[in-house]
Amino acid sequence: MRVASIDVRLERRLAVWRGTALLVTSGSLLLALVVGGIFLKLTGHPPLDVYRELAKTAYFNWYGFTDTLGASTPLVLTGLAAAVGFKMNLYNIGAEGQLFLGGIASAWAGIAIVPGMPGPLAVLTVMFAGALGGAAWAFIPALTRAYFNTSEIVTTLMFNFIGLYLMQYLIQGSYSYWRDPKIVGFPQGKEIVDAARLPHWNFPADSMFGIAFPPGRTQVHLGLAFGVIAALGLWVLIERTRFGYGVRVTGDSPAAARYAGISIRGSIIVVMLISGALAGLAGAGIVAGQGYKLDPGGLAVALGYTGIVVAALARSNPFAVVVVAVLLGGLRTGADNMQSAPDNLKIPVAIAGMLEGAVLICALGGELFRTHRISVRRVPSNSDREEHLSGAVGVGVSP
Amino acid sequence: MSPGDLASALPMLRIRGVTKSFPGVVANDSVDLDIRRGEVHTLLGENGAGKSTLAAMLAGLYRPDSGTMVLDGKPVNFANPREAQSRGIGMVHQHFRLVERFTVAENIALGDTSQPWKLDTRALESDVQRIGEEFGLPVRPDARISDLSVGERQRVEIVKTLYRGAEVLLLDEPTAVLTPQEVDALFVTVRAMRESGKAVVFISHKLVEVMAISDVVTVLRAGKVTGTVQTRDTNQAELARLMVGREVELSSLRAMGVRGSALLSVSCVGLVASKRHVLRDISFDVHGGEIVGIAGVSGNGQRELAETIAGIRAPSTGSISVASQSVGGKGPRKTRAAGLSFVPEDRLGTGLAPSMSIAENLLLTRPRSLFISKRKVQAEAAQIIADYDVKAPGPDAVTSLLSGGNSQKVLLARELAASGDGATSNHVLVVASPTRGLDIGATESIRKRLDDLRQRGGAVLLISEDLEEVLALSDRVLVIYDGAMVYECDGASADRTTIGLAMAGAIATENSGHV
């Protein structure tokens, strides 16, 4: 039989098998690597060698892996910030700005209120201040969304710019409380007190699991624990509490929420505040765990936006957010570490951002295949069809 | 034999052994069908019997998996609806496909590739006018769709199909949205189309209408043809048997016990939404042990009334009380706590959260503690699946994957659970269109549950656009029109014509006092 045309259609899957999600996600990641590989090839880098080196420096090397965990810490929190909103179809694009405000608030706390406090209390106070700062920055978009139905996508995005310029003004544009007056030349923030700094994990001097460790300080700090606890807490809140139930119902169908007497307004405001607080914590973690001061350059590296990618890839599952954050964090670390690699592997740092983008696009595209499948059918040519149709009863119209 | 005789003797459209499967279900199983000119051919069957799938294949929306379709002696295999249209097959869908902001003429021209690049509105309008007159379809070509009633919109759909040269018209459940008077007008049109030699395929599950309008009836059950009969040789009982495969009697159910005290009192309720009076001075009581039915054409305030009683909307004026507790405007939870349950018209999306499981949906209208426990509802969901014969894999099945009947059973079970399971109840249940889109089996079971609550002393307010249903169950019938109660009568002795007139707004509001 001659094939005249091939009929390709998308059909909805009746039931989504759990494994499909994993398969589609892995497939999307693979496709993203292929797309990235094409770019690498075009810019004259051997893709396979680059990827191998990237993986080695980011994951399969203790220094690299701890660097990755350090870089992932804020991503875990901004990822959770985006994920909690996604649970009720609330798109908080403002984790970026909320992170800045968290940084500003925690730096202030670290300079102004914690001196004299014992270590643990100082740390908690600084982190709490960060969460509060982030939540405050989310509060106004939350109110306008809840009461005037303004798009939170637009308002939170605008607030990112206000937050960014506010932060830059505090350090570079004025002699504010946050700026260190003693430093002349390039303006820098005032350092927070020692007690408020997040402790780092140090390699044990000898060995663990039979592997010898080189001693020394790593990039892994207590902020990671905040991230993991936040993931656990968020899961319990969403899946196991009355409030989380209301959030899920509202996300699924606002009409059902209204019918059940669930306060949609209340859910919007609380979810936005939680989201902002998580992003604020990310900012506080950077201030108290990495820079020890308000450092616009260290904070404004698109951690909030990448958090959205993390949440989307993790399909808003808090535990998956942790895993995906580590994966994407590794991309950043790997690209950074490869600056010291041989020339043909020295890739631009921007390649990490490009790969992030490719991963997101492939994952969002892949989402379609999680819920749908492709059916390909050969349609017989016209003359064929006529013969069949005019023949006996019950001949196949299409195979 | 003259060509004309030949044409009338041979079927215009001949379908043999057509099969169409969807994942998990065979929608049509080697269906044979002959459609003749000048004939009204009904496809009768329950929901899910495969009528719409068959029609969709005729209209080019689906392709058959196997089988043949021969139109005027030539085999056809439509790739899309446009191809079917060009061969003279047109479909009027149950859900209209009209652009509200366009005029009638613009809608008719929309997507019609034979139109010139610059629309000749005058020629178009005169054509529309002419078709309308010929087939008894009065439409104003320059009227905007948004200003038209449902019946008028349907006329536009029919004119659109005729304008594109349809010789075979597929009407998918055309009477579902019409008042009795509008149905009569539609039938005049259908007869005119038959007289002019067109073939009309009428899809329905309403036996009375089928008997009234069709020449031939083909009955489908579970995707198979169970019989093709001439209307003059059959009767409703035989068609019903062919349709469901057993003798069924959807008999009327009435109150047996004594009428109790007023459990639901609605007094002088008015509602203004978007500066429009949606409800006007509505007053009635529903007593224990009775079902009060509210009939009306959709969009006359039924939805708003139900939502106001259920506490989802706050009334602008007036008061509502449940079991002597004032609840008006206190919100859904307080209203429920006073003893009222509500089964909304929109099951999936309002009554049930679609992507949540059956078990999780049980929590929707329950008082919830700070931490929710899934284990308790899990067992209850399993119990409901067993008691109500819900076809679902288990308590964790997502409700959006259930059929209409099964999701309605879950919803009703959840709402009835609040009425207590003892011999008596003083619970109020508000149900909106409880059996819409359900097959006879599910309809029967749902109606029995409503009757059961009544016999136990509960009060049921039944709001439905299906007049048959209101008449079959209600002890008293109220008619709502334009947000006001315009007519009241006893359920058993109700006069259909008068109710039809009231539904169409032909009876003024003199009867709208306190009932």
PDB file of N, CA, C and O in Angstrom, chain B residues 8-33:
ATOM      1  N   SER B   8     -34.631   8.886  -4.233  1.00  0.00           N
ATOM      2  CA  SER B   8     -35.361   8.735  -2.980  1.00  0.00           C
ATOM      3  C   SER B   8     -35.308   7.301  -2.483  1.00  0.00           C
ATOM      4  O   SER B   8     -35.433   7.038  -1.299  1.00  0.00           O
ATOM      5  N   ALA B   9     -35.097   6.366  -3.398  1.00  0.00           N
ATOM      6  CA  ALA B   9     -35.057   4.982  -2.968  1.00  0.00           C
ATOM      7  C   ALA B   9     -33.718   4.636  -2.339  1.00  0.00           C
ATOM      8  O   ALA B   9     -33.651   3.971  -1.320  1.00  0.00           O
ATOM      9  N   LEU B  10     -32.650   5.147  -2.959  1.00  0.00           N
ATOM     10  CA  LEU B  10     -31.327   4.829  -2.434  1.00  0.00           C
ATOM     11  C   LEU B  10     -30.982   5.788  -1.302  1.00  0.00           C
ATOM     12  O   LEU B  10     -31.280   6.964  -1.387  1.00  0.00           O
ATOM     13  N   PRO B  11     -30.318   5.274  -0.285  1.00  0.00           N
ATOM     14  CA  PRO B  11     -29.911   6.203   0.776  1.00  0.00           C
ATOM     15  C   PRO B  11     -28.867   7.174   0.252  1.00  0.00           C
ATOM     16  O   PRO B  11     -28.038   6.826  -0.594  1.00  0.00           O
ATOM     17  N   MET B  12     -28.948   8.383   0.737  1.00  0.00           N
ATOM     18  CA  MET B  12     -28.004   9.417   0.336  1.00  0.00           C
ATOM     19  C   MET B  12     -26.650   9.138   0.995  1.00  0.00           C
ATOM     20  O   MET B  12     -25.605   9.288   0.391  1.00  0.00           O
ATOM     21  N   LEU B  13     -26.716   8.737   2.241  1.00  0.00           N
ATOM     22  CA  LEU B  13     -25.500   8.459   2.993  1.00  0.00           C
ATOM     23  C   LEU B  13     -25.607   7.048   3.549  1.00  0.00           C
ATOM     24  O   LEU B  13     -26.589   6.696   4.203  1.00  0.00           O
ATOM     25  N   ARG B  14     -24.617   6.245   3.217  1.00  0.00           N
ATOM     26  CA  ARG B  14     -24.652   4.836   3.576  1.00  0.00           C
ATOM     27  C   ARG B  14     -23.436   4.537   4.429  1.00  0.00           C
ATOM     28  O   ARG B  14     -22.306   4.732   4.011  1.00  0.00           O
ATOM     29  N   ILE B  15     -23.670   4.077   5.627  1.00  0.00           N
ATOM     30  CA  ILE B  15     -22.567   3.812   6.551  1.00  0.00           C
ATOM     31  C   ILE B  15     -22.565   2.335   6.864  1.00  0.00           C
ATOM     32  O   ILE B  15     -23.611   1.759   7.195  1.00  0.00           O
ATOM     33  N   ARG B  16     -21.414   1.720   6.699  1.00  0.00           N
ATOM     34  CA  ARG B  16     -21.328   0.280   6.933  1.00  0.00           C
ATOM     35  C   ARG B  16     -20.139  -0.057   7.818  1.00  0.00           C
ATOM     36  O   ARG B  16     -18.994   0.303   7.514  1.00  0.00           O
ATOM     37  N   GLY B  17     -20.423  -0.738   8.896  1.00  0.00           N
ATOM     38  CA  GLY B  17     -19.364  -1.294   9.748  1.00  0.00           C
ATOM     39  C   GLY B  17     -18.396  -0.269  10.312  1.00  0.00           C
ATOM     40  O   GLY B  17     -17.215  -0.550  10.477  1.00  0.00           O
ATOM     41  N   VAL B  18     -18.901   0.919  10.609  1.00  0.00           N
ATOM     42  CA  VAL B  18     -17.996   1.950  11.117  1.00  0.00           C
ATOM     43  C   VAL B  18     -17.658   1.700  12.587  1.00  0.00           C
ATOM     44  O   VAL B  18     -18.532   1.508  13.417  1.00  0.00           O
ATOM     45  N   THR B  19     -16.368   1.673  12.869  1.00  0.00           N
ATOM     46  CA  THR B  19     -15.888   1.448  14.231  1.00  0.00           C
ATOM     47  C   THR B  19     -14.952   2.574  14.602  1.00  0.00           C
ATOM     48  O   THR B  19     -14.146   3.019  13.788  1.00  0.00           O
ATOM     49  N   LYS B  20     -15.097   3.045  15.818  1.00  0.00           N
ATOM     50  CA  LYS B  20     -14.188   4.089  16.324  1.00  0.00           C
ATOM     51  C   LYS B  20     -13.882   3.802  17.785  1.00  0.00           C
ATOM     52  O   LYS B  20     -14.791   3.672  18.599  1.00  0.00           O
ATOM     53  N   SER B  21     -12.607   3.685  18.081  1.00  0.00           N
ATOM     54  CA  SER B  21     -12.216   3.440  19.472  1.00  0.00           C
ATOM     55  C   SER B  21     -11.428   4.615  19.991  1.00  0.00           C
ATOM     56  O   SER B  21     -10.693   5.257  19.261  1.00  0.00           O
ATOM     57  N   PHE B  22     -11.598   4.856  21.264  1.00  0.00           N
ATOM     58  CA  PHE B  22     -10.731   5.772  21.979  1.00  0.00           C
ATOM     59  C   PHE B  22     -10.015   4.919  23.006  1.00  0.00           C
ATOM     60  O   PHE B  22     -10.498   3.839  23.347  1.00  0.00           O
ATOM     61  N   PRO B  23      -8.904   5.407  23.499  1.00  0.00           N
ATOM     62  CA  PRO B  23      -8.189   4.593  24.470  1.00  0.00           C
ATOM     63  C   PRO B  23      -9.135   4.120  25.574  1.00  0.00           C
ATOM     64  O   PRO B  23      -9.776   4.920  26.242  1.00  0.00           O
ATOM     65  N   GLY B  24      -9.281   2.821  25.699  1.00  0.00           N
ATOM     66  CA  GLY B  24     -10.083   2.268  26.785  1.00  0.00           C
ATOM     67  C   GLY B  24     -11.552   2.090  26.489  1.00  0.00           C
ATOM     68  O   GLY B  24     -12.280   1.530  27.298  1.00  0.00           O
ATOM     69  N   VAL B  25     -12.039   2.586  25.349  1.00  0.00           N
ATOM     70  CA  VAL B  25     -13.455   2.457  25.078  1.00  0.00           C
ATOM     71  C   VAL B  25     -13.734   2.374  23.570  1.00  0.00           C
ATOM     72  O   VAL B  25     -13.094   3.069  22.785  1.00  0.00           O
ATOM     73  N   VAL B  26     -14.622   1.498  23.208  1.00  0.00           N
ATOM     74  CA  VAL B  26     -15.055   1.427  21.815  1.00  0.00           C
ATOM     75  C   VAL B  26     -16.320   2.275  21.708  1.00  0.00           C
ATOM     76  O   VAL B  26     -17.371   1.890  22.197  1.00  0.00           O
ATOM     77  N   ALA B  27     -16.198   3.439  21.101  1.00  0.00           N
ATOM     78  CA  ALA B  27     -17.319   4.372  21.074  1.00  0.00           C
ATOM     79  C   ALA B  27     -18.363   3.953  20.041  1.00  0.00           C
ATOM     80  O   ALA B  27     -19.563   4.118  20.254  1.00  0.00           O
ATOM     81  N   ASN B  28     -17.903   3.425  18.918  1.00  0.00           N
ATOM     82  CA  ASN B  28     -18.799   2.914  17.886  1.00  0.00           C
ATOM     83  C   ASN B  28     -18.274   1.564  17.438  1.00  0.00           C
ATOM     84  O   ASN B  28     -17.096   1.422  17.135  1.00  0.00           O
ATOM     85  N   ASP B  29     -19.153   0.582  17.424  1.00  0.00           N
ATOM     86  CA  ASP B  29     -18.728  -0.780  17.114  1.00  0.00           C
ATOM     87  C   ASP B  29     -19.504  -1.281  15.895  1.00  0.00           C
ATOM     88  O   ASP B  29     -20.691  -1.542  15.984  1.00  0.00           O
ATOM     89  N   SER B  30     -18.855  -1.395  14.771  1.00  0.00           N
ATOM     90  CA  SER B  30     -19.445  -1.701  13.458  1.00  0.00           C
ATOM     91  C   SER B  30     -20.893  -1.229  13.312  1.00  0.00           C
ATOM     92  O   SER B  30     -21.823  -2.008  13.330  1.00  0.00           O
ATOM     93  N   VAL B  31     -21.011   0.071  13.198  1.00  0.00           N
ATOM     94  CA  VAL B  31     -22.322   0.710  13.079  1.00  0.00           C
ATOM     95  C   VAL B  31     -22.745   0.779  11.604  1.00  0.00           C
ATOM     96  O   VAL B  31     -21.938   1.149  10.748  1.00  0.00           O
ATOM     97  N   ASP B  32     -23.976   0.400  11.350  1.00  0.00           N
ATOM     98  CA  ASP B  32     -24.569   0.562  10.017  1.00  0.00           C
ATOM     99  C   ASP B  32     -25.670   1.618  10.116  1.00  0.00           C
ATOM    100  O   ASP B  32     -26.419   1.618  11.082  1.00  0.00           O
ATOM    101  N   LEU B  33     -25.738   2.450   9.094  1.00  0.00           N
ATOM    102  CA  LEU B  33     -26.733   3.519   9.144  1.00  0.00           C
ATOM    103  C   LEU B  33     -27.022   3.986   7.723  1.00  0.00           C
ATOM    104  O   LEU B  33     -26.097   4.136   6.923  1.00  0.00           O
TER     105      LEU B  33
END
